[in-house]
Coordinates of C-alpha atoms and ligand atoms in Angstrom, one line a residue:
X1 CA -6.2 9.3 -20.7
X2 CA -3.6 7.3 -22.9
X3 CA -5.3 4.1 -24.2
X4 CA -3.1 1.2 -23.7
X5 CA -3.3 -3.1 -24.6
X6 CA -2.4 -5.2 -21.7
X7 CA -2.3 -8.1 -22.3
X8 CA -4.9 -8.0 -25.3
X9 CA -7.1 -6.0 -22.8
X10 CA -7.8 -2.3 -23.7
X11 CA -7.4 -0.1 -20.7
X12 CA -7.3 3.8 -20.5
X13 CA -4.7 5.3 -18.0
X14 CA -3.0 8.1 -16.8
X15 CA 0.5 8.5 -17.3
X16 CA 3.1 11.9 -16.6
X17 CA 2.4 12.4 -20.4
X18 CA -1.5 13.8 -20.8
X19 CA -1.2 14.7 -17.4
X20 CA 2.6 16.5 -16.5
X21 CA 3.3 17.5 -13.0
X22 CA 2.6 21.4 -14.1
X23 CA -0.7 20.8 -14.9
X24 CA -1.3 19.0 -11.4
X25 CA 0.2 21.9 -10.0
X26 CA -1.9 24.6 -11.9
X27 CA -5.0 22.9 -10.5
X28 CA -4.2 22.4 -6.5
X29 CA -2.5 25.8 -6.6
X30 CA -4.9 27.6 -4.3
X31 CA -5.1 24.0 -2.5
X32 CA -3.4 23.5 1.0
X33 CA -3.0 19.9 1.4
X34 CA -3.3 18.7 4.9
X35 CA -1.7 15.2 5.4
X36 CA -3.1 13.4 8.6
X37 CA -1.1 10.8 9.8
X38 CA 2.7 10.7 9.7
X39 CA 2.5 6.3 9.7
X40 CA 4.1 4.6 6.4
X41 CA 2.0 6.2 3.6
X42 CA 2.0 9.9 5.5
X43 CA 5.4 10.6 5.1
X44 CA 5.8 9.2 1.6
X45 CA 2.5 11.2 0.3
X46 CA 3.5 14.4 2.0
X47 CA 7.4 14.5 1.1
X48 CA 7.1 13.5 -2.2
X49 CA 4.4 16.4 -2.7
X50 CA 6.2 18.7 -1.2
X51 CA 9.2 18.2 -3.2
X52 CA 6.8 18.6 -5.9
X53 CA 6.0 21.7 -5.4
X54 CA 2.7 21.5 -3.7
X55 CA 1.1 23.8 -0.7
X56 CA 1.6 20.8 2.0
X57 CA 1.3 20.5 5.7
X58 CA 1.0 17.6 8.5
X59 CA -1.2 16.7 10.9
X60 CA -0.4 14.5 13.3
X61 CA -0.8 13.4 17.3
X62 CA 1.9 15.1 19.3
X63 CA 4.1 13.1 21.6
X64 CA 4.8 10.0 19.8
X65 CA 7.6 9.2 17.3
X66 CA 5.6 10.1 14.1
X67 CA 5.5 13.7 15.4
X68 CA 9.4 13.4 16.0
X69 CA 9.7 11.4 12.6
X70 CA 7.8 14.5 11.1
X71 CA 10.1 16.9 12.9
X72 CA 13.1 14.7 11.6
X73 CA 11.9 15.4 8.5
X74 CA 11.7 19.2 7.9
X75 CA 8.1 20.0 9.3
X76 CA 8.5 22.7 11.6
X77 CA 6.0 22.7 14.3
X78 CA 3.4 25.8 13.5
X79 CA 4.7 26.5 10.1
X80 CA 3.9 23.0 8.9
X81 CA 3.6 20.8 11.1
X82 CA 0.0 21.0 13.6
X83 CA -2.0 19.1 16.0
X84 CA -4.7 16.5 13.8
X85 CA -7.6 19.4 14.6
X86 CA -5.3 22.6 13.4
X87 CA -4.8 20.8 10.2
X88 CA -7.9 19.6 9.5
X89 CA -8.8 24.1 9.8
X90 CA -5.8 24.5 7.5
X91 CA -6.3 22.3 5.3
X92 CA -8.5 22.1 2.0
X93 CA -7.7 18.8 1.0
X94 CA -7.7 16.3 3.3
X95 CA -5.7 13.8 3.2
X96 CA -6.7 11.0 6.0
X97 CA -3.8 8.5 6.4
X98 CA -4.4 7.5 9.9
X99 CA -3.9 3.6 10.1
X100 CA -7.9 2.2 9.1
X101 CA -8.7 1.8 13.4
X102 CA -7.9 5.1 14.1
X103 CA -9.7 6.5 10.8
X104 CA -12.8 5.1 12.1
X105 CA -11.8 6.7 16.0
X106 CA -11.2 10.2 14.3
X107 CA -13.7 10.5 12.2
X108 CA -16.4 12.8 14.6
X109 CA -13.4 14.8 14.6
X110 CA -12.5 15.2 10.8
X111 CA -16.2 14.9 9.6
X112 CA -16.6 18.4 11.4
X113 CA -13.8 19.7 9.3
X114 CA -15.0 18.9 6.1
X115 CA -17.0 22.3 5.2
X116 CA -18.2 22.9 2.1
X117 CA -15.9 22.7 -1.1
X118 CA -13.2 20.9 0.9
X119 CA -12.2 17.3 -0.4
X120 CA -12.0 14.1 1.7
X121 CA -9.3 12.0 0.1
X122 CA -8.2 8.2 1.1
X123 CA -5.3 5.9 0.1
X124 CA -7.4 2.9 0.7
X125 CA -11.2 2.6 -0.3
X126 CA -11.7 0.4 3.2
X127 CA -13.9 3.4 5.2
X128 CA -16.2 4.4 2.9
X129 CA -16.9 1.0 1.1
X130 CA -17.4 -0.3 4.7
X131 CA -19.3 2.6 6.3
X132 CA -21.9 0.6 8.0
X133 CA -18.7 -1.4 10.5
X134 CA -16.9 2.3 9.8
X135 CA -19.2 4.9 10.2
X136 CA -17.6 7.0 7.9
X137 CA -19.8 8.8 6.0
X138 CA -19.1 12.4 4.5
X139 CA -21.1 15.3 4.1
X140 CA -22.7 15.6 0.3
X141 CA -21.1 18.1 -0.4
X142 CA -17.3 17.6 -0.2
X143 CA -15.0 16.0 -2.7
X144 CA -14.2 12.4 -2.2
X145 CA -11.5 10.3 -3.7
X146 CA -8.4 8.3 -3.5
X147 CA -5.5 7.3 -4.7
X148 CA -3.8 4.3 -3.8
X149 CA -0.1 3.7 -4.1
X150 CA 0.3 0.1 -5.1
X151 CA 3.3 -0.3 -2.8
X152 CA 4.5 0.3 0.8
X153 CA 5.2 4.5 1.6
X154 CA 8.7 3.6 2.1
X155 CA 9.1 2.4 -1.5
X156 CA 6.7 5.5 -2.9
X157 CA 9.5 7.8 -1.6
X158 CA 12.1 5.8 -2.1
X159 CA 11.3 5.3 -5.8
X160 CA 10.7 9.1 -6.2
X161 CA 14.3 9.9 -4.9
X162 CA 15.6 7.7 -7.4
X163 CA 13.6 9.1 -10.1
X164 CA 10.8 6.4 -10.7
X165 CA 6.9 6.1 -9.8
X166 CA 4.9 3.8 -7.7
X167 CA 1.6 2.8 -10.0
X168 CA -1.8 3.8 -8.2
X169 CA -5.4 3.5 -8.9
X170 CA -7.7 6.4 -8.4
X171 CA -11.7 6.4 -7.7
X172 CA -13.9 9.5 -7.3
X173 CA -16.6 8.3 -4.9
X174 CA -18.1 11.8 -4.5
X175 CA -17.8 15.1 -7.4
X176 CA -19.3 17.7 -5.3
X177 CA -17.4 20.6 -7.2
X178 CA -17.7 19.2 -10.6
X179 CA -14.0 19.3 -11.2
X180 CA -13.0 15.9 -8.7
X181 CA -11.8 13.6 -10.8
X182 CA -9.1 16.4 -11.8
X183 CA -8.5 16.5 -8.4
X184 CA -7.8 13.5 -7.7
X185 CA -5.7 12.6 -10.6
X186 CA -3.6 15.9 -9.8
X187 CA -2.8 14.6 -6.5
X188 CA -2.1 11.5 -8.2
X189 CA 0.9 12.7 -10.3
X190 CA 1.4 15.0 -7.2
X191 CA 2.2 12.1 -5.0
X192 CA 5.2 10.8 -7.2
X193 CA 2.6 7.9 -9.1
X194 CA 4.2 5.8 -12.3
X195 CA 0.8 5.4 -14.3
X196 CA -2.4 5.9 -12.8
X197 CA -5.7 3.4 -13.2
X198 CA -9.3 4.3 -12.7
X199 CA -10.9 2.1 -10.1
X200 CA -14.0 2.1 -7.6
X201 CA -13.6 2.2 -4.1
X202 CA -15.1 -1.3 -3.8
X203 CA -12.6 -2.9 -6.5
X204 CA -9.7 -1.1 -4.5
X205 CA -10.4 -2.2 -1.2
X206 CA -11.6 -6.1 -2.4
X207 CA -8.5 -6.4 -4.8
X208 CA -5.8 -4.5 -2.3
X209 CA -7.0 -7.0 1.2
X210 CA -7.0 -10.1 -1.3
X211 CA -3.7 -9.2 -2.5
X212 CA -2.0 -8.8 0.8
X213 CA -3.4 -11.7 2.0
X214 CA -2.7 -13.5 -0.7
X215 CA 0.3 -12.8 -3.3
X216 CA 1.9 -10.5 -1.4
X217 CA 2.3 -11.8 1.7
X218 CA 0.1 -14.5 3.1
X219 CA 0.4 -16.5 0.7
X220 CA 3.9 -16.3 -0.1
X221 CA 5.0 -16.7 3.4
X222 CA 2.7 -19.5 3.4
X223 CA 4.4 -21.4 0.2
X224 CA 8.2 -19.9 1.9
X225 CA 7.2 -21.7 5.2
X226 CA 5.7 -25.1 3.3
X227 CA 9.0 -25.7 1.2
X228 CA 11.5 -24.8 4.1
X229 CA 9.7 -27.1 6.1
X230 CA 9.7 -30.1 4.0
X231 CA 13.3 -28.7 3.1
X232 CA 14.5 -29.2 6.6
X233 CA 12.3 -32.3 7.4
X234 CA 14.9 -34.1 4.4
X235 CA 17.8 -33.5 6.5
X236 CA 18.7 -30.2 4.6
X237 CA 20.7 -27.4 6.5
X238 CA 19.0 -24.0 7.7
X239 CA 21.0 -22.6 5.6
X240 CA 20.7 -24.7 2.5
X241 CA 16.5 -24.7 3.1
X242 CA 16.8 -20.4 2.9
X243 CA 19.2 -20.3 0.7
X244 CA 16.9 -22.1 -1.9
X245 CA 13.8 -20.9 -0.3
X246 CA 13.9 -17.0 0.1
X247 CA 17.4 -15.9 -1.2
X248 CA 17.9 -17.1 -4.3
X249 CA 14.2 -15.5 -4.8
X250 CA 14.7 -12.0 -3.4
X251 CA 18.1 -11.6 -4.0
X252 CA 18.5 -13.1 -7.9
X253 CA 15.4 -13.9 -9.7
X254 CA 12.9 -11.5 -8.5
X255 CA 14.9 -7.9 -9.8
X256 CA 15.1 -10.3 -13.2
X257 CA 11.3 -10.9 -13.2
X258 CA 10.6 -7.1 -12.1
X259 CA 13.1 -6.3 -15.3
X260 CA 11.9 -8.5 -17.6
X261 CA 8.7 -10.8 -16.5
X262 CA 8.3 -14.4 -15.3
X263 CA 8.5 -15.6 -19.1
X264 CA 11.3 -14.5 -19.5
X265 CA 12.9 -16.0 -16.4
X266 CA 11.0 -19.4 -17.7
X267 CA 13.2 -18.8 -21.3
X268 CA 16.2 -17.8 -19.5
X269 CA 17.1 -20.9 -16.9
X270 CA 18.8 -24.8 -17.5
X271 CA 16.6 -26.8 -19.5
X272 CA 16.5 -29.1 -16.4
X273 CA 14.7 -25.7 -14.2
X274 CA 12.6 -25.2 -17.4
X275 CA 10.9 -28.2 -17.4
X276 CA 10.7 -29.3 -13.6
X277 CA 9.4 -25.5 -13.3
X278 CA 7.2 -25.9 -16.9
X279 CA 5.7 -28.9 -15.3
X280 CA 5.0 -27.8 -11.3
X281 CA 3.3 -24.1 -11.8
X282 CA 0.1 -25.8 -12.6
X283 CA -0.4 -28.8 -9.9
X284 CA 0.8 -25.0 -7.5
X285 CA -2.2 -23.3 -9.0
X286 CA -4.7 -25.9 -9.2
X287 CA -3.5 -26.4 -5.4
X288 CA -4.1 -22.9 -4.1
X289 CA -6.9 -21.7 -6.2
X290 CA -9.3 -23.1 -3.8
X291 CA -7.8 -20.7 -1.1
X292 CA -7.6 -17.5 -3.5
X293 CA -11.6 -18.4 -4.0
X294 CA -12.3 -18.9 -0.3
X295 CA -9.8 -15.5 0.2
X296 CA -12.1 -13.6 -2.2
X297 CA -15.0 -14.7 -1.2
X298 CA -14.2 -14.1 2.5
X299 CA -13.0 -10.5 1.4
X300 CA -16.4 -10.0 -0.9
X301 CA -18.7 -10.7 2.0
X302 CA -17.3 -8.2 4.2
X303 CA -16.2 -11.0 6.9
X304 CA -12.4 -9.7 6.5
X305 CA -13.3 -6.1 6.9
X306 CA -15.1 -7.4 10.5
X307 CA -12.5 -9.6 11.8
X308 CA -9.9 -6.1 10.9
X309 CA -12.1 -4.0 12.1
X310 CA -12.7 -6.1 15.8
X311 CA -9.6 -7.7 16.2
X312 CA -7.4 -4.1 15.7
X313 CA -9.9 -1.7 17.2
X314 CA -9.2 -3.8 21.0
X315 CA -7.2 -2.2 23.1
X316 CA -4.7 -4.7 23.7
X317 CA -4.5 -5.0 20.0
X318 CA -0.8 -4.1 19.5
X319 CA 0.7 -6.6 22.3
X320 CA -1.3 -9.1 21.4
X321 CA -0.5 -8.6 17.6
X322 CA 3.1 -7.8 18.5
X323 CA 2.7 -11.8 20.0
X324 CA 2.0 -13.4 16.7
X325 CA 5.0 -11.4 14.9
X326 CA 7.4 -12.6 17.4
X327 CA 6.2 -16.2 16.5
X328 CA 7.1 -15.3 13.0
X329 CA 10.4 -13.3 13.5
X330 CA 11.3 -16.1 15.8
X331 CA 10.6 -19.1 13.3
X332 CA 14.0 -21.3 12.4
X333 CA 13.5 -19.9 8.5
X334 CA 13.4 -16.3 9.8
X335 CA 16.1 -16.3 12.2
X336 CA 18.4 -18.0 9.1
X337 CA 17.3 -15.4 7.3
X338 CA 18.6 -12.8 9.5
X339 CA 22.1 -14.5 9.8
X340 CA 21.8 -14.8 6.0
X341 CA 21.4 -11.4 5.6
X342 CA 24.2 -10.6 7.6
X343 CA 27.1 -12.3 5.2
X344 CA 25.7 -10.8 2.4
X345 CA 29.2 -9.5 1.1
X346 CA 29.4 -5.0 1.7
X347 CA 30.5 -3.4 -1.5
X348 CA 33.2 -1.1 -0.4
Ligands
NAP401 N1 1.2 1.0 4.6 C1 1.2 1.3 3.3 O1 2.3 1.4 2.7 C2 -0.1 1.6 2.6 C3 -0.1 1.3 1.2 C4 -1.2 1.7 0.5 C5 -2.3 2.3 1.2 N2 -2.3 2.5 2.5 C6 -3.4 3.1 3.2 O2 -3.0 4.4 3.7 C7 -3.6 4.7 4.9 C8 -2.6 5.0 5.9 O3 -1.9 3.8 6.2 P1 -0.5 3.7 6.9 O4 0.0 2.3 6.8 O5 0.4 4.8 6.5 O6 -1.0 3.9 8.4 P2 -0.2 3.7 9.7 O7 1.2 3.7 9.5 O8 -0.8 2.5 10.4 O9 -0.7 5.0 10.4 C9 -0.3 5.3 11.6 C10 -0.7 6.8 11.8 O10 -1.9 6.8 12.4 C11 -1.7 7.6 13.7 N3 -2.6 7.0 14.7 C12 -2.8 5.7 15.0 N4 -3.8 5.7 16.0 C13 -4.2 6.9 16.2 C14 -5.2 7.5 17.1 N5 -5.9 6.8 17.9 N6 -5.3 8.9 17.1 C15 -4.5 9.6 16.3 N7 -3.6 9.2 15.4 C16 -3.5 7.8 15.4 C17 -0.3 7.3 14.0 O11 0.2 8.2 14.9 P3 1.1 7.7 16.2 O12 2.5 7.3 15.6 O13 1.2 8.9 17.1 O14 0.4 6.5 16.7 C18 0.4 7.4 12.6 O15 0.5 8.8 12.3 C19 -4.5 3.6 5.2 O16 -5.8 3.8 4.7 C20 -3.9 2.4 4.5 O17 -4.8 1.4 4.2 C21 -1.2 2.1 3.2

């Protein structure tokens, strides 16, 4: 583990450094690492390993488009591509990426897979911290662990094509064989992570659902949709209200802060952003800290895990999800968006 300061704060992690991808290699070499679930983080995980160098195979339900996606992407039905149950025979770690629901509809299924000396691993510490709604509970004597890309499994591969890492936590929740936490930070540099951090699976599942419903999405939608609003209530066009809303955002200063930090940006704008922006962050934080407390503590007492757990285990879940995404993709600020996007100028 490299010690490193953030921020004043010393924390050990894992970087490519102490731990190099032939070393990760070395110790899953007699592995064969079954990935169930070819969704958003299954094909990320599984491709990136693969071109790693790793002993990799997929599980996943035939007959829908992941199995075609899977197909699509090089694995070849009985060499390495299987049914869910095949897999789980093949496999000696396994990886369970099925979408949280259908982890908790599986799990009979996998739980009779897990024999001795295999290892359960998790992208998410959702089951296990919530076994008592989940009732996902391994046998004592299997590995358990995760790692969890901090980032969609689009961007994991992505990022690896281009030569660059997603950052992940790991937790061990189980060291059966002694030798777990290796393990699991092997299939960390194995999955194509930037730097690696040591979590629990409580802290990864209470920080990861406050963070998409807050930063990350929620809330930002939340602050987009507030500002348009007023934007277009003052007699501003669609396309001025998005323009100065979302684009500018995404399009100009967010690859600057992801370069170089918010400070920077601060240091880097007219005087007159400087100080209107100098001036607003805090009446913003002191507005929405009340809703990152009630968020937390919501998340903390298990009542988001429930209402998750309910709401997406129905089994009208996906029209009746599918009706609140059409209510966002058909918003005014959305559908400007979408003809914004479209006169973004083609490099040719
Ligand atoms: N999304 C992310 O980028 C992300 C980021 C970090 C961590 N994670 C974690 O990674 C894990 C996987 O997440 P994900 O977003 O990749 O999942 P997902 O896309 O929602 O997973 C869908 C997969 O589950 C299968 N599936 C759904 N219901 C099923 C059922 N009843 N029986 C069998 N298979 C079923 C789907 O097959 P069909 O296509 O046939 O339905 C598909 O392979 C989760 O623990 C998640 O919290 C995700």
């Amino acid at each position: 583990m490299a010690k490193l300061n953030f921020g004043g704060v010393e924390e050990e992690v894992v970087t490519r450094e102490e731990f190099p991808l032939e070393k990760a290699r070395e110790v899953l070499a007699d592995d064969t690492i079954a990935v169930i679930g070819y969704g958003v983080q299954g094909p990320g995980q599984s491709l990136n390993m693969r071109d790693n160098g790793f002993n990799v195979i997929v599980g996943q339900r035939k007959g829908g488009k992941s199995w075609d996606k899977a197909i699509a992407d090089g694995w070849v039905p009985g060499e390495t591509l299987f049914e869910i149950e095949e897999a789980l025979e093949k496999g000696t770690i396994i990886c369970y990426l099925l979408s949280d629901a259908a982890q908790i509809e599986l799990w009979p299924t996998v739980k009779k897979a897990l024999t001795p000396g295999k290892s359960l691993y998790f992208s998410h510490g959702f089951g296990i911290t919530y076994k008592d709604k989940t009732g996902i509970v391994p046998p004592a004597d299997v590995d358990v662990f995760l790692v969890a890309p901090k980032g969609s499994g689009t961007s994991l591969r992505r990022m690896f094509v281009e030569g660059k890492g997603l950052n992940s936590s790991f937790a061990v929740f189980q060291d059966a064989t002694g030798n777990a936490r290796t393990r699991c930070i092997a299939m960390g540099i194995g999955v194509g992570s930037g730097y690696l951090f040591e979590t629990d699976f409580y802290r990864e599942v209470t920080s990861d659902l406050t963070g998409e419903r807050g930063t990350l999405m929620g809330a930002i939608q939340g602050i987009f949709a507030a500002q348009y609003e007023v934007l277009r209530a003052n007699g501003h066009s669609p396309s001025e209200a998005f323009n100065e809303t979302v684009e500018e955002l995404t399009q100009s200063l967010m690859p600057l802060v992801a370069e170089n930090g918010m400070d920077w940006m601060y240091a880097n704008c007219s005087t007159t952003a400087q100080r209107g922006a100098l001036d607003w962050w805090k009446p913003f934080r002191d507005a929405t800290k009340p809703v990152f407390e009630k968020l937390y503590n919501s998340v903390k007492s298990g009542e988001q895990a429930e209402i998750s757990i309910t709401r997406n285990s129905k089994a009208d879940y996906r029209e009746k999800l599918e009706v609140e995404l059409a209510e966002l993709r058909d918003s005014e600020m959305w559908r400007a968006g979408s003809t914004v996007r479209g006169l973004r100028p083609e490099r040719g």
